[in-house]
CSV table of C-alpha atoms in Angstrom, one decimal:
chain,number,residue,atom,x,y,z
A,25,UNK,CA,132.7,328.7,110.4
A,26,UNK,CA,131.6,324.6,109.9
A,27,UNK,CA,133.9,322.9,107.3
A,28,UNK,CA,132.6,320.6,104.6
A,29,UNK,CA,132.3,317.5,104.4
A,30,UNK,CA,131.4,317.1,108.4
A,31,UNK,CA,132.4,313.7,109.5
A,32,UNK,CA,131.5,311.5,112.4
A,33,UNK,CA,132.6,308.8,113.6
A,34,UNK,CA,131.4,306.2,116.0
A,35,UNK,CA,132.4,302.6,118.0
A,36,UNK,CA,130.3,299.8,117.6
A,37,UNK,CA,131.4,297.0,120.0
A,38,UNK,CA,129.2,294.1,117.2
A,39,UNK,CA,129.4,291.4,120.0
A,40,UNK,CA,127.1,293.6,122.2
A,41,UNK,CA,124.5,293.9,120.1
A,42,UNK,CA,124.5,290.8,118.6
A,43,UNK,CA,123.7,289.4,121.8
A,44,UNK,CA,121.4,292.2,122.9
A,45,UNK,CA,119.5,291.5,120.2
A,46,UNK,CA,119.3,287.7,121.0
A,47,UNK,CA,118.7,287.9,124.2
A,48,UNK,CA,115.6,290.6,123.1
A,49,UNK,CA,114.3,287.7,121.2
A,50,UNK,CA,114.7,284.8,123.8
A,51,UNK,CA,112.9,287.1,126.5
A,52,UNK,CA,110.5,288.8,123.7
A,53,UNK,CA,109.0,286.2,121.3
A,54,UNK,CA,106.1,284.9,121.6
A,55,UNK,CA,105.5,286.5,125.2
A,56,UNK,CA,101.7,285.8,125.3
A,57,UNK,CA,102.3,282.1,125.1
A,58,UNK,CA,100.4,280.4,127.4
A,59,UNK,CA,97.7,282.5,127.1
A,60,UNK,CA,96.7,281.2,130.8
A,61,UNK,CA,97.8,281.9,134.7
A,62,UNK,CA,100.9,281.0,134.8
A,63,UNK,CA,102.8,280.0,139.0
A,64,UNK,CA,103.0,283.0,140.7
A,65,UNK,CA,100.9,285.6,138.1
A,66,UNK,CA,98.0,284.3,140.1
A,67,UNK,CA,99.6,286.5,143.3
A,68,UNK,CA,101.7,289.0,141.3
A,69,UNK,CA,98.1,289.3,139.3
A,70,UNK,CA,95.8,290.3,142.3
A,71,UNK,CA,98.1,292.8,143.5
A,72,UNK,CA,98.1,294.6,139.5
A,73,UNK,CA,94.4,294.8,139.7
A,74,UNK,CA,94.1,296.2,143.0
A,75,UNK,CA,96.5,299.0,141.2
A,76,UNK,CA,94.8,299.4,138.5
A,77,UNK,CA,91.3,299.5,140.8
A,78,UNK,CA,93.4,302.2,142.9
A,79,UNK,CA,92.7,300.7,146.1
A,80,UNK,CA,95.1,300.5,148.9
A,81,UNK,CA,96.9,297.1,150.2
A,82,UNK,CA,99.8,296.5,151.9
A,83,UNK,CA,101.4,293.1,150.7
A,84,UNK,CA,103.7,291.6,153.3
A,85,UNK,CA,105.4,289.7,150.9
A,86,UNK,CA,107.7,292.5,149.5
A,87,UNK,CA,108.5,296.5,149.1
A,88,UNK,CA,105.6,298.1,146.9
A,89,UNK,CA,107.5,298.9,143.9
A,90,UNK,CA,107.9,295.5,141.8
A,91,UNK,CA,104.4,295.0,141.9
A,92,UNK,CA,103.9,299.0,140.6
A,93,UNK,CA,106.6,298.4,138.1
A,94,UNK,CA,104.2,295.4,137.3
A,95,UNK,CA,100.7,297.4,137.5
A,96,UNK,CA,103.0,299.8,134.9
A,97,UNK,CA,103.1,297.0,132.2
A,98,UNK,CA,99.2,296.7,132.8
A,99,UNK,CA,98.5,300.2,132.6
A,100,UNK,CA,100.2,300.8,129.6
A,101,UNK,CA,98.3,297.8,127.9
A,102,UNK,CA,94.7,299.1,129.2
A,103,UNK,CA,94.6,296.0,131.8
A,104,UNK,CA,91.4,297.7,133.9
A,105,UNK,CA,92.4,294.9,136.5
A,106,UNK,CA,88.7,293.0,136.4
A,107,UNK,CA,90.5,289.2,135.8
A,108,UNK,CA,89.8,287.0,138.4
A,109,UNK,CA,93.1,285.9,139.4
A,110,UNK,CA,91.8,282.8,141.1
A,111,UNK,CA,94.1,280.0,140.2
A,112,UNK,CA,97.0,278.8,137.5
A,113,UNK,CA,96.0,277.8,134.0
A,114,UNK,CA,93.2,280.0,134.1
A,115,UNK,CA,92.3,281.5,130.4
A,116,UNK,CA,93.3,285.2,130.2
A,117,UNK,CA,90.2,286.4,128.3
A,118,UNK,CA,90.8,288.6,125.2
A,119,UNK,CA,90.2,291.9,126.5
A,120,UNK,CA,93.3,291.3,128.8
A,121,UNK,CA,96.9,291.9,127.0
A,122,UNK,CA,98.8,289.3,128.2
A,123,UNK,CA,102.1,291.1,126.2
A,124,UNK,CA,102.1,293.9,127.9
A,125,UNK,CA,101.9,292.1,131.7
A,126,UNK,CA,104.7,290.3,130.8
A,127,UNK,CA,106.2,293.0,128.4
A,128,UNK,CA,108.3,295.0,131.8
A,129,UNK,CA,109.9,291.6,133.3
A,130,UNK,CA,110.8,290.6,130.1
A,131,UNK,CA,112.4,293.5,129.0
A,132,UNK,CA,114.0,294.1,132.8
A,133,UNK,CA,115.5,289.8,131.9
A,134,UNK,CA,116.8,290.9,128.3
A,135,UNK,CA,118.6,294.2,129.5
A,136,UNK,CA,120.8,291.6,132.4
A,137,UNK,CA,122.7,289.9,129.2
A,138,UNK,CA,124.4,292.9,127.8
A,139,UNK,CA,124.9,294.3,131.3
A,140,UNK,CA,126.8,291.1,132.1
A,141,UNK,CA,128.6,291.9,129.3
A,142,UNK,CA,129.4,295.3,129.5
A,143,UNK,CA,129.4,294.7,133.5
A,144,UNK,CA,132.6,291.7,132.7
A,145,UNK,CA,134.7,294.4,130.9
A,146,UNK,CA,134.4,296.9,133.4
A,147,UNK,CA,136.3,294.5,135.5
A,148,UNK,CA,138.8,294.4,133.1
A,149,UNK,CA,138.4,291.2,131.6
A,150,UNK,CA,139.0,290.2,127.9
A,151,UNK,CA,136.0,290.8,125.5
A,152,UNK,CA,136.0,286.6,125.5
A,153,UNK,CA,135.1,286.6,129.1
A,154,UNK,CA,132.5,289.2,128.3
A,155,UNK,CA,130.6,287.1,125.8
A,156,UNK,CA,131.0,284.2,127.5
A,157,UNK,CA,129.6,285.4,130.4
A,158,UNK,CA,127.1,287.1,128.4
A,159,UNK,CA,125.9,284.0,127.1
A,160,UNK,CA,126.0,282.1,129.8
A,161,UNK,CA,123.0,284.3,130.8
A,162,UNK,CA,121.8,284.0,127.3
A,163,UNK,CA,121.0,280.9,127.6
A,164,UNK,CA,120.2,280.4,131.3
A,165,UNK,CA,116.8,278.8,131.1
A,166,UNK,CA,115.5,279.4,134.2
A,167,UNK,CA,116.2,283.2,133.5
A,168,UNK,CA,114.6,282.9,130.4
A,169,UNK,CA,111.5,281.3,132.2
A,170,UNK,CA,111.3,283.9,134.4
A,171,UNK,CA,111.6,286.6,132.3
A,172,UNK,CA,109.1,285.6,130.5
A,173,UNK,CA,106.6,285.5,133.0
A,174,UNK,CA,104.7,288.8,134.7
A,175,UNK,CA,107.2,287.7,137.8
A,176,UNK,CA,109.7,290.1,139.9
A,177,UNK,CA,112.9,287.8,140.3
A,178,UNK,CA,114.2,289.2,136.5
A,179,UNK,CA,114.0,293.2,137.2
A,180,UNK,CA,115.7,292.1,141.1
A,181,UNK,CA,118.0,290.6,138.9
A,182,UNK,CA,118.3,293.6,136.2
A,183,UNK,CA,118.6,296.8,139.2
A,184,UNK,CA,121.3,294.7,140.7
A,185,UNK,CA,123.4,294.3,138.2
A,186,UNK,CA,123.3,297.9,137.2
A,187,UNK,CA,124.2,298.6,140.8
A,188,UNK,CA,126.9,296.5,140.8
A,189,UNK,CA,127.7,297.8,137.2
A,190,UNK,CA,127.4,301.6,137.7
A,191,UNK,CA,129.2,301.3,140.8
A,192,UNK,CA,132.5,299.5,139.3
A,193,UNK,CA,131.7,302.1,136.3
A,194,UNK,CA,132.0,304.9,139.2
A,195,UNK,CA,134.7,303.2,140.9
A,196,UNK,CA,137.0,302.8,136.9
A,197,UNK,CA,136.1,306.8,136.2
A,198,UNK,CA,138.8,309.3,136.2
A,199,UNK,CA,138.6,311.8,138.9
A,200,UNK,CA,135.8,314.7,138.1
A,201,UNK,CA,132.0,315.1,139.2
A,202,UNK,CA,130.6,313.3,136.2
A,203,UNK,CA,131.5,310.3,138.0
A,204,UNK,CA,129.2,311.0,140.4
A,205,UNK,CA,126.4,310.1,138.3
A,206,UNK,CA,127.3,306.2,138.3
A,207,UNK,CA,127.3,306.5,141.7
A,208,UNK,CA,124.1,308.3,142.2
A,209,UNK,CA,122.4,305.5,139.4
A,210,UNK,CA,124.6,302.7,142.0
A,211,UNK,CA,122.3,304.1,145.0
A,212,UNK,CA,119.3,304.5,142.9
A,213,UNK,CA,119.2,301.3,141.3
A,214,UNK,CA,120.0,299.5,144.9
A,215,UNK,CA,117.5,301.5,146.7
A,216,UNK,CA,114.8,300.0,143.9
A,217,UNK,CA,116.4,296.6,144.2
A,218,UNK,CA,114.6,296.8,147.9
A,219,UNK,CA,112.0,299.4,147.4
């Protein structure tokens, strides 16, 4: 029989929430700016266009999973693959959702910040150390820039951090079958990072 009142309690790490929100803000605000092709978006955009047109290709720059992740963002944004990626600085037409092309790398870059906070705590360091580590990633200009464009570096960094964090959770968890889910996540993250 259910006893009233039904009480639910939860612990919320406000520092984790704050650094997560700040990371999302720094990576996602004005994501469509500049509305032009930037640096390696020329190359990754060509790969994404081929995926959108369902053209098979082999690229010698790396494994296909990263390009497929970028293509997922393009697919969600309705990109048809008909934009010509011929030069840096080319303006995106209004038919191209720049925001959706850059969304998944930006989300991965934003998720690196709370992940480093949790990873530092999993290393059994203090909350102040975890905050310091998260702030270093939050404010590091090159990581912000890499996250805000259609590039794969932030995705790779996120997957490597997730693999390391998951392994630490597995290592520090009490001995039970459920702890192997962390090891499985670590292996999947490692596989995705190299795939």
